[in-house]
CSV table of C-alpha atoms in Angstrom, one decimal:
chain,number,residue,atom,x,y,z
A,893,MET,CA,53.4,113.0,124.0
A,894,ASP,CA,51.8,110.5,126.3
A,895,ASP,CA,48.1,110.2,127.1
A,896,ASN,CA,48.3,111.9,130.5
A,897,GLN,CA,50.1,114.8,129.0
A,898,GLU,CA,47.4,115.1,126.3
A,899,GLN,CA,44.7,115.2,129.0
A,900,ASN,CA,46.6,117.8,131.0
A,901,ASP,CA,46.8,120.0,127.9
A,902,LEU,CA,43.0,120.1,127.6
A,903,SER,CA,41.2,123.4,128.3
A,904,ARG,CA,38.3,123.5,130.8
A,905,ASP,CA,35.8,123.8,128.0
A,906,GLU,CA,37.3,120.8,126.2
A,907,GLU,CA,37.1,118.8,129.4
A,908,THR,CA,33.5,119.8,129.9
A,909,LEU,CA,32.6,118.9,126.3
A,910,LEU,CA,34.2,115.4,126.7
A,911,ASP,CA,32.4,114.9,130.0
A,912,GLN,CA,29.1,115.9,128.4
A,913,LEU,CA,29.8,113.4,125.6
A,914,GLY,CA,30.5,110.7,128.1
A,915,ILE,CA,34.1,110.2,127.0
A,916,VAL,CA,36.0,109.7,130.3
A,917,GLY,CA,38.8,107.5,131.7
A,918,ALA,CA,40.3,105.0,129.2
A,919,ALA,CA,37.9,106.0,126.5
A,920,ARG,CA,39.1,109.6,126.8
A,921,ARG,CA,42.7,108.5,126.5
A,922,LYS,CA,41.9,106.4,123.4
A,923,PHE,CA,40.0,109.2,121.9
A,924,LEU,CA,42.8,111.7,122.4
A,925,GLY,CA,45.3,109.2,120.9
A,926,GLN,CA,43.2,108.7,117.8
A,927,SER,CA,42.7,112.4,117.5
A,928,MET,CA,46.4,113.1,117.6
A,929,ALA,CA,47.2,110.4,115.0
A,930,ALA,CA,44.6,111.8,112.7
A,931,LEU,CA,46.0,115.3,113.3
A,932,LEU,CA,49.5,114.2,112.3
A,933,GLY,CA,48.2,112.3,109.3
A,934,THR,CA,46.3,115.4,108.1
A,935,PHE,CA,49.4,117.6,108.7
A,936,ALA,CA,51.6,115.2,106.7
A,937,PHE,CA,49.1,115.1,103.9
A,938,HIS,CA,48.9,118.9,103.6
A,939,LEU,CA,52.7,119.2,103.8
A,940,LEU,CA,53.1,116.8,100.9
A,941,ALA,CA,50.4,118.6,98.9
A,942,LYS,CA,52.2,121.9,99.4
A,943,GLU,CA,55.6,120.4,98.3
A,944,GLU,CA,54.0,119.0,95.2
A,945,ALA,CA,52.3,122.3,94.4
A,946,PHE,CA,55.6,124.2,94.9
A,947,ALA,CA,57.4,121.7,92.6
A,948,THR,CA,55.0,122.6,89.7
A,949,LEU,CA,55.5,126.3,90.0
A,950,ALA,CA,57.5,128.0,87.3
A,951,ALA,CA,60.5,130.1,88.4
A,952,ALA,CA,59.8,133.8,88.8
A,953,PRO,CA,61.3,135.9,86.0
A,954,GLU,CA,63.5,137.8,88.5
A,955,ALA,CA,64.8,134.6,90.1
A,956,VAL,CA,68.6,134.2,90.2
A,957,PHE,CA,70.2,130.8,90.0
A,958,ALA,CA,73.8,129.7,90.6
A,959,PRO,CA,75.6,129.2,87.2
A,960,ALA,CA,76.2,125.7,86.1
A,961,PRO,CA,79.8,124.7,86.6
A,962,GLY,CA,81.7,125.2,83.4
A,963,VAL,CA,85.0,123.8,82.1
A,964,GLU,CA,88.0,125.8,83.4
A,965,ASN,CA,91.1,126.2,81.3
A,966,ALA,CA,89.2,124.6,78.5
A,967,VAL,CA,91.1,123.0,75.6
A,968,LYS,CA,89.6,121.3,72.6
A,969,VAL,CA,90.9,117.8,71.9
A,970,LEU,CA,90.3,115.4,69.0
A,971,LEU,CA,90.7,111.8,70.0
A,972,LYS,CA,89.9,108.5,68.4
A,973,ILE,CA,88.5,106.3,71.1
A,974,ASN,CA,87.7,102.7,70.4
A,975,GLY,CA,87.5,103.5,66.7
A,976,SER,CA,85.2,106.5,67.2
A,977,THR,CA,86.3,110.0,66.7
A,978,GLN,CA,85.5,112.3,69.7
A,979,ARG,CA,85.8,116.0,69.7
A,980,LEU,CA,85.9,117.1,73.4
A,981,GLU,CA,86.4,120.3,75.4
A,982,VAL,CA,88.2,119.4,78.6
A,983,ASP,CA,90.0,121.1,81.4
A,984,SER,CA,93.6,121.2,80.4
A,985,ARG,CA,94.4,119.6,83.8
A,986,MET,CA,91.9,116.7,83.4
A,987,ALA,CA,93.3,113.2,83.4
A,988,LEU,CA,92.5,110.8,80.5
A,989,LEU,CA,91.0,108.5,83.1
A,990,ASP,CA,88.5,111.1,84.3
A,991,THR,CA,87.7,112.1,80.7
A,992,LEU,CA,86.9,108.5,79.8
A,993,ARG,CA,84.8,107.8,82.9
A,994,GLU,CA,83.2,111.2,83.6
A,995,THR,CA,82.9,112.7,80.2
A,996,LEU,CA,82.4,109.7,77.9
A,997,GLY,CA,80.9,107.3,80.3
A,998,LEU,CA,83.4,104.6,79.6
A,999,THR,CA,83.5,103.2,83.1
A,1000,GLY,CA,85.3,100.0,82.2
A,1001,THR,CA,88.5,101.7,82.9
A,1002,LYS,CA,88.9,101.7,86.7
A,1003,LYS,CA,90.2,104.3,89.2
A,1004,GLY,CA,92.3,102.5,91.7
A,1005,CYS,CA,95.1,104.3,93.5
A,1006,ASP,CA,94.8,107.3,91.2
A,1007,GLN,CA,98.6,107.8,91.5
A,1008,GLY,CA,100.0,105.4,89.0
A,1009,GLN,CA,100.9,102.5,91.2
A,1010,CYS,CA,98.2,99.9,90.8
A,1011,GLY,CA,97.6,99.7,87.0
A,1012,ALA,CA,93.8,99.5,87.2
A,1013,CYS,CA,93.5,102.5,84.9
A,1014,THR,CA,95.7,101.0,82.1
A,1015,VAL,CA,94.5,101.8,78.6
A,1016,ILE,CA,96.3,101.6,75.2
A,1017,VAL,CA,97.3,104.8,73.5
A,1018,ASP,CA,98.7,104.4,70.0
A,1019,GLY,CA,99.5,100.7,70.7
A,1020,ARG,CA,101.3,101.3,73.9
A,1021,ARG,CA,99.9,100.8,77.4
A,1022,VAL,CA,99.7,103.9,79.6
A,1023,LEU,CA,98.4,104.8,83.0
A,1024,SER,CA,95.4,106.9,82.2
A,1025,CYS,CA,95.3,108.5,85.7
A,1026,LEU,CA,98.8,110.0,85.0
A,1027,THR,CA,98.0,111.0,81.4
A,1028,LEU,CA,96.4,114.3,80.6
A,1029,ALA,CA,93.6,114.1,78.1
A,1030,ALA,CA,95.0,117.2,76.4
A,1031,SER,CA,98.2,115.4,75.7
A,1032,CYS,CA,96.4,112.7,73.7
A,1033,GLU,CA,95.4,115.1,70.9
A,1034,GLY,CA,95.1,113.2,67.6
A,1035,LYS,CA,95.9,109.8,69.3
A,1036,GLU,CA,94.1,106.5,69.2
A,1037,VAL,CA,92.9,105.3,72.6
A,1038,THR,CA,91.7,101.8,73.2
A,1039,THR,CA,89.9,100.9,76.4
A,1040,ILE,CA,88.5,97.6,77.6
A,1041,GLU,CA,85.2,98.4,75.9
A,1042,GLY,CA,87.0,98.5,72.5
A,1043,LEU,CA,88.7,95.1,72.6
A,1044,ALA,CA,85.9,92.8,71.7
A,1045,ASP,CA,84.6,92.5,68.1
A,1046,GLY,CA,80.9,92.6,68.7
A,1047,ASP,CA,79.9,89.5,70.6
A,1048,ASN,CA,83.4,88.0,70.0
A,1049,LEU,CA,85.7,88.5,72.9
A,1050,HIS,CA,89.3,89.5,72.3
A,1051,PRO,CA,91.5,86.3,72.6
A,1052,MET,CA,93.0,87.8,75.8
A,1053,GLN,CA,89.6,88.4,77.3
A,1054,ALA,CA,88.6,84.8,76.5
A,1055,ALA,CA,91.9,83.5,78.0
A,1056,PHE,CA,91.3,85.4,81.2
A,1057,ILE,CA,88.0,83.7,81.6
A,1058,LYS,CA,89.3,80.3,80.6
A,1059,HIS,CA,92.2,80.5,83.1
A,1060,ASP,CA,90.2,82.1,85.9
A,1061,GLY,CA,92.5,85.1,85.8
A,1062,PHE,CA,90.3,87.3,88.0
A,1063,GLN,CA,88.3,87.2,91.2
A,1064,CYS,CA,86.7,90.5,92.2
A,1065,GLY,CA,87.4,91.8,88.6
A,1066,TYR,CA,88.2,95.4,89.6
A,1067,CYS,CA,91.7,95.3,88.2
A,1068,THR,CA,90.8,93.1,85.3
A,1069,PRO,CA,90.2,95.8,82.6
A,1070,GLY,CA,93.6,97.2,83.3
A,1071,GLN,CA,95.2,93.7,83.4
A,1072,ILE,CA,93.7,92.8,80.0
A,1073,CYS,CA,94.6,96.1,78.3
A,1074,SER,CA,98.2,95.7,79.7
A,1075,ALA,CA,98.3,92.1,78.5
A,1076,VAL,CA,97.1,93.0,75.0
A,1077,ALA,CA,99.8,95.7,74.7
A,1078,LEU,CA,102.3,93.3,76.0
A,1079,LEU,CA,101.7,91.1,73.0
A,1080,GLN,CA,102.8,93.9,70.7
A,1081,GLU,CA,105.8,94.6,72.8
A,1082,ALA,CA,106.8,90.9,72.3
A,1083,LYS,CA,106.3,91.2,68.6
A,1084,ASN,CA,108.5,94.3,68.5
A,1085,GLY,CA,111.2,92.6,70.5
A,1086,ASP,CA,111.1,95.2,73.3
A,1087,ALA,CA,113.3,94.3,76.2
A,1088,SER,CA,112.2,94.1,79.8
A,1089,HIS,CA,114.1,94.1,83.2
A,1090,VAL,CA,114.6,90.4,83.0
A,1091,THR,CA,115.7,90.1,79.4
A,1092,ASN,CA,118.8,88.0,79.4
A,1093,ASN,CA,120.8,89.6,76.6
A,1094,LEU,CA,120.2,93.2,75.7
A,1095,ARG,CA,122.7,93.0,72.9
A,1096,THR,CA,120.5,90.9,70.7
A,1097,SER,CA,117.3,92.3,69.4
A,1098,THR,CA,114.8,89.7,68.3
A,1099,GLN,CA,111.3,90.3,67.2
A,1100,ASN,CA,108.4,87.9,68.0
A,1101,LEU,CA,109.8,87.0,71.4
A,1102,SER,CA,108.7,83.9,73.1
A,1103,LEU,CA,108.0,85.0,76.6
A,1104,SER,CA,108.8,82.8,79.7
A,1105,ASP,CA,106.6,83.0,82.7
A,1106,GLU,CA,109.3,85.1,84.4
A,1107,GLU,CA,109.1,87.5,81.5
A,1108,ILE,CA,105.3,87.7,81.7
A,1109,ARG,CA,105.4,88.2,85.4
A,1110,GLU,CA,107.9,91.0,85.0
A,1111,ARG,CA,106.1,92.7,82.2
A,1112,MET,CA,102.8,92.5,84.0
A,1113,SER,CA,104.3,93.7,87.3
A,1114,GLY,CA,102.8,97.1,87.0
A,1115,ASN,CA,99.3,95.7,87.4
A,1116,ILE,CA,98.4,94.8,90.9
A,1117,CYS,CA,95.7,92.2,91.7
A,1118,ARG,CA,94.6,92.4,95.3
A,1119,CYS,CA,92.9,89.0,95.0
A,1120,GLY,CA,96.1,87.3,94.0
A,1121,ALA,CA,94.9,85.8,90.7
A,1122,TYR,CA,98.4,86.0,89.3
A,1123,PRO,CA,98.7,82.3,88.3
A,1124,GLY,CA,95.6,82.5,86.1
A,1125,ILE,CA,96.8,85.8,84.6
A,1126,VAL,CA,100.2,84.4,83.7
A,1127,ALA,CA,98.6,81.3,82.2
A,1128,ALA,CA,96.2,83.4,80.1
A,1129,VAL,CA,99.0,85.6,78.8
A,1130,ARG,CA,101.2,82.6,78.1
A,1131,GLU,CA,98.5,80.9,76.1
A,1132,VAL,CA,97.7,83.9,73.9
A,1133,GLN,CA,101.3,85.0,73.5
A,1134,SER,CA,102.6,81.5,72.6
A,1135,GLY,CA,99.6,80.5,70.5
A,1136,ARG,CA,99.6,77.1,72.2
A,1137,GLU,CA,96.2,76.2,73.6
A,1138,THR,CA,96.3,74.5,77.0
A,1139,ALA,CA,93.7,72.4,78.7
A,1140,HIS,CA,90.8,74.0,80.5
A,1141,THR,CA,91.5,73.2,84.2
A,1142,TRP,CA,88.2,74.2,85.8
A,1143,HIS,CA,84.5,74.0,85.1
A,1144,PHE,CA,81.3,75.2,86.7
A,1145,ALA,CA,80.0,72.6,89.1
A,1146,SER,CA,77.1,70.6,87.9
A,1147,ASP,CA,73.9,70.1,89.9
A,1148,GLU,CA,75.0,66.6,90.8
A,1149,GLU,CA,78.4,67.8,92.0
A,1150,ILE,CA,76.8,70.5,94.2
A,1151,ALA,CA,74.4,67.9,95.7
A,1152,VAL,CA,77.3,65.6,96.5
A,1153,ALA,CA,79.3,68.4,98.1
A,1154,LEU,CA,76.3,69.5,100.2
A,1155,ASN,CA,75.7,65.9,101.2
A,1156,GLU,CA,79.3,65.5,102.3
A,1157,GLU,CA,79.2,68.8,104.1
A,1158,GLY,CA,76.1,67.6,106.0
A,1159,LYS,CA,77.8,64.4,107.0
A,1160,ALA,CA,80.8,66.3,108.3
A,1161,ASP,CA,78.6,68.6,110.4
A,1162,ALA,CA,76.8,65.5,111.8
A,1163,ILE,CA,80.1,64.0,112.9
A,1164,VAL,CA,81.2,67.3,114.6
């Protein structure tokens, strides 16, 4: 509401009162503006006070509330997750992924495509990697589930976790928990002599396989990295699987290196 409108809304008695008080012209417009601001402030204050008062009121005995959502088609499941036994009541249609994230709060396992194509949700069940978005929690009765949270030993990272860091095997990191769980299970597959799509000779079965980069890429092909960190991922798996430690090829920039880079950048900008 503008000042003229406020003045037009005054009654004859109000106009007479303001005239008697000597509040006319610009002074009247300022007075009405201040009055309106004070009125709105007072209104907001009383409204807030009412809301606070209502919040402290106890519910009436006859009040009816909507029931809290329960578990439909409930089944009881006993799981061993990261070494800890868990007794859960879950919907029989609930995926292991949702059970881990929503029921147990283990959010390290990521939900990517939610249809078994990206591998972000990979966890290890009884030593084998599975896509938790396509695995029913109820089907894991009595099984041992390992997620990314269960790989480290206290403050000591799993060798595969350390290798991913060393070889810069991630960028945004969203797919990394699934990548690492898949890589850890891959180590056991190599020990068992499990064949892959690119195994040269299926007639021979040899345990403790030495995997080539082609084998690693094939065996990790179910885990998609949208950042394209595949060279680092392959290098990390190769180092852990072979047991041959390789040189660290990158390092965090020192203050001196950052200063030199900024100086060079400034020179380039000056030339342009």
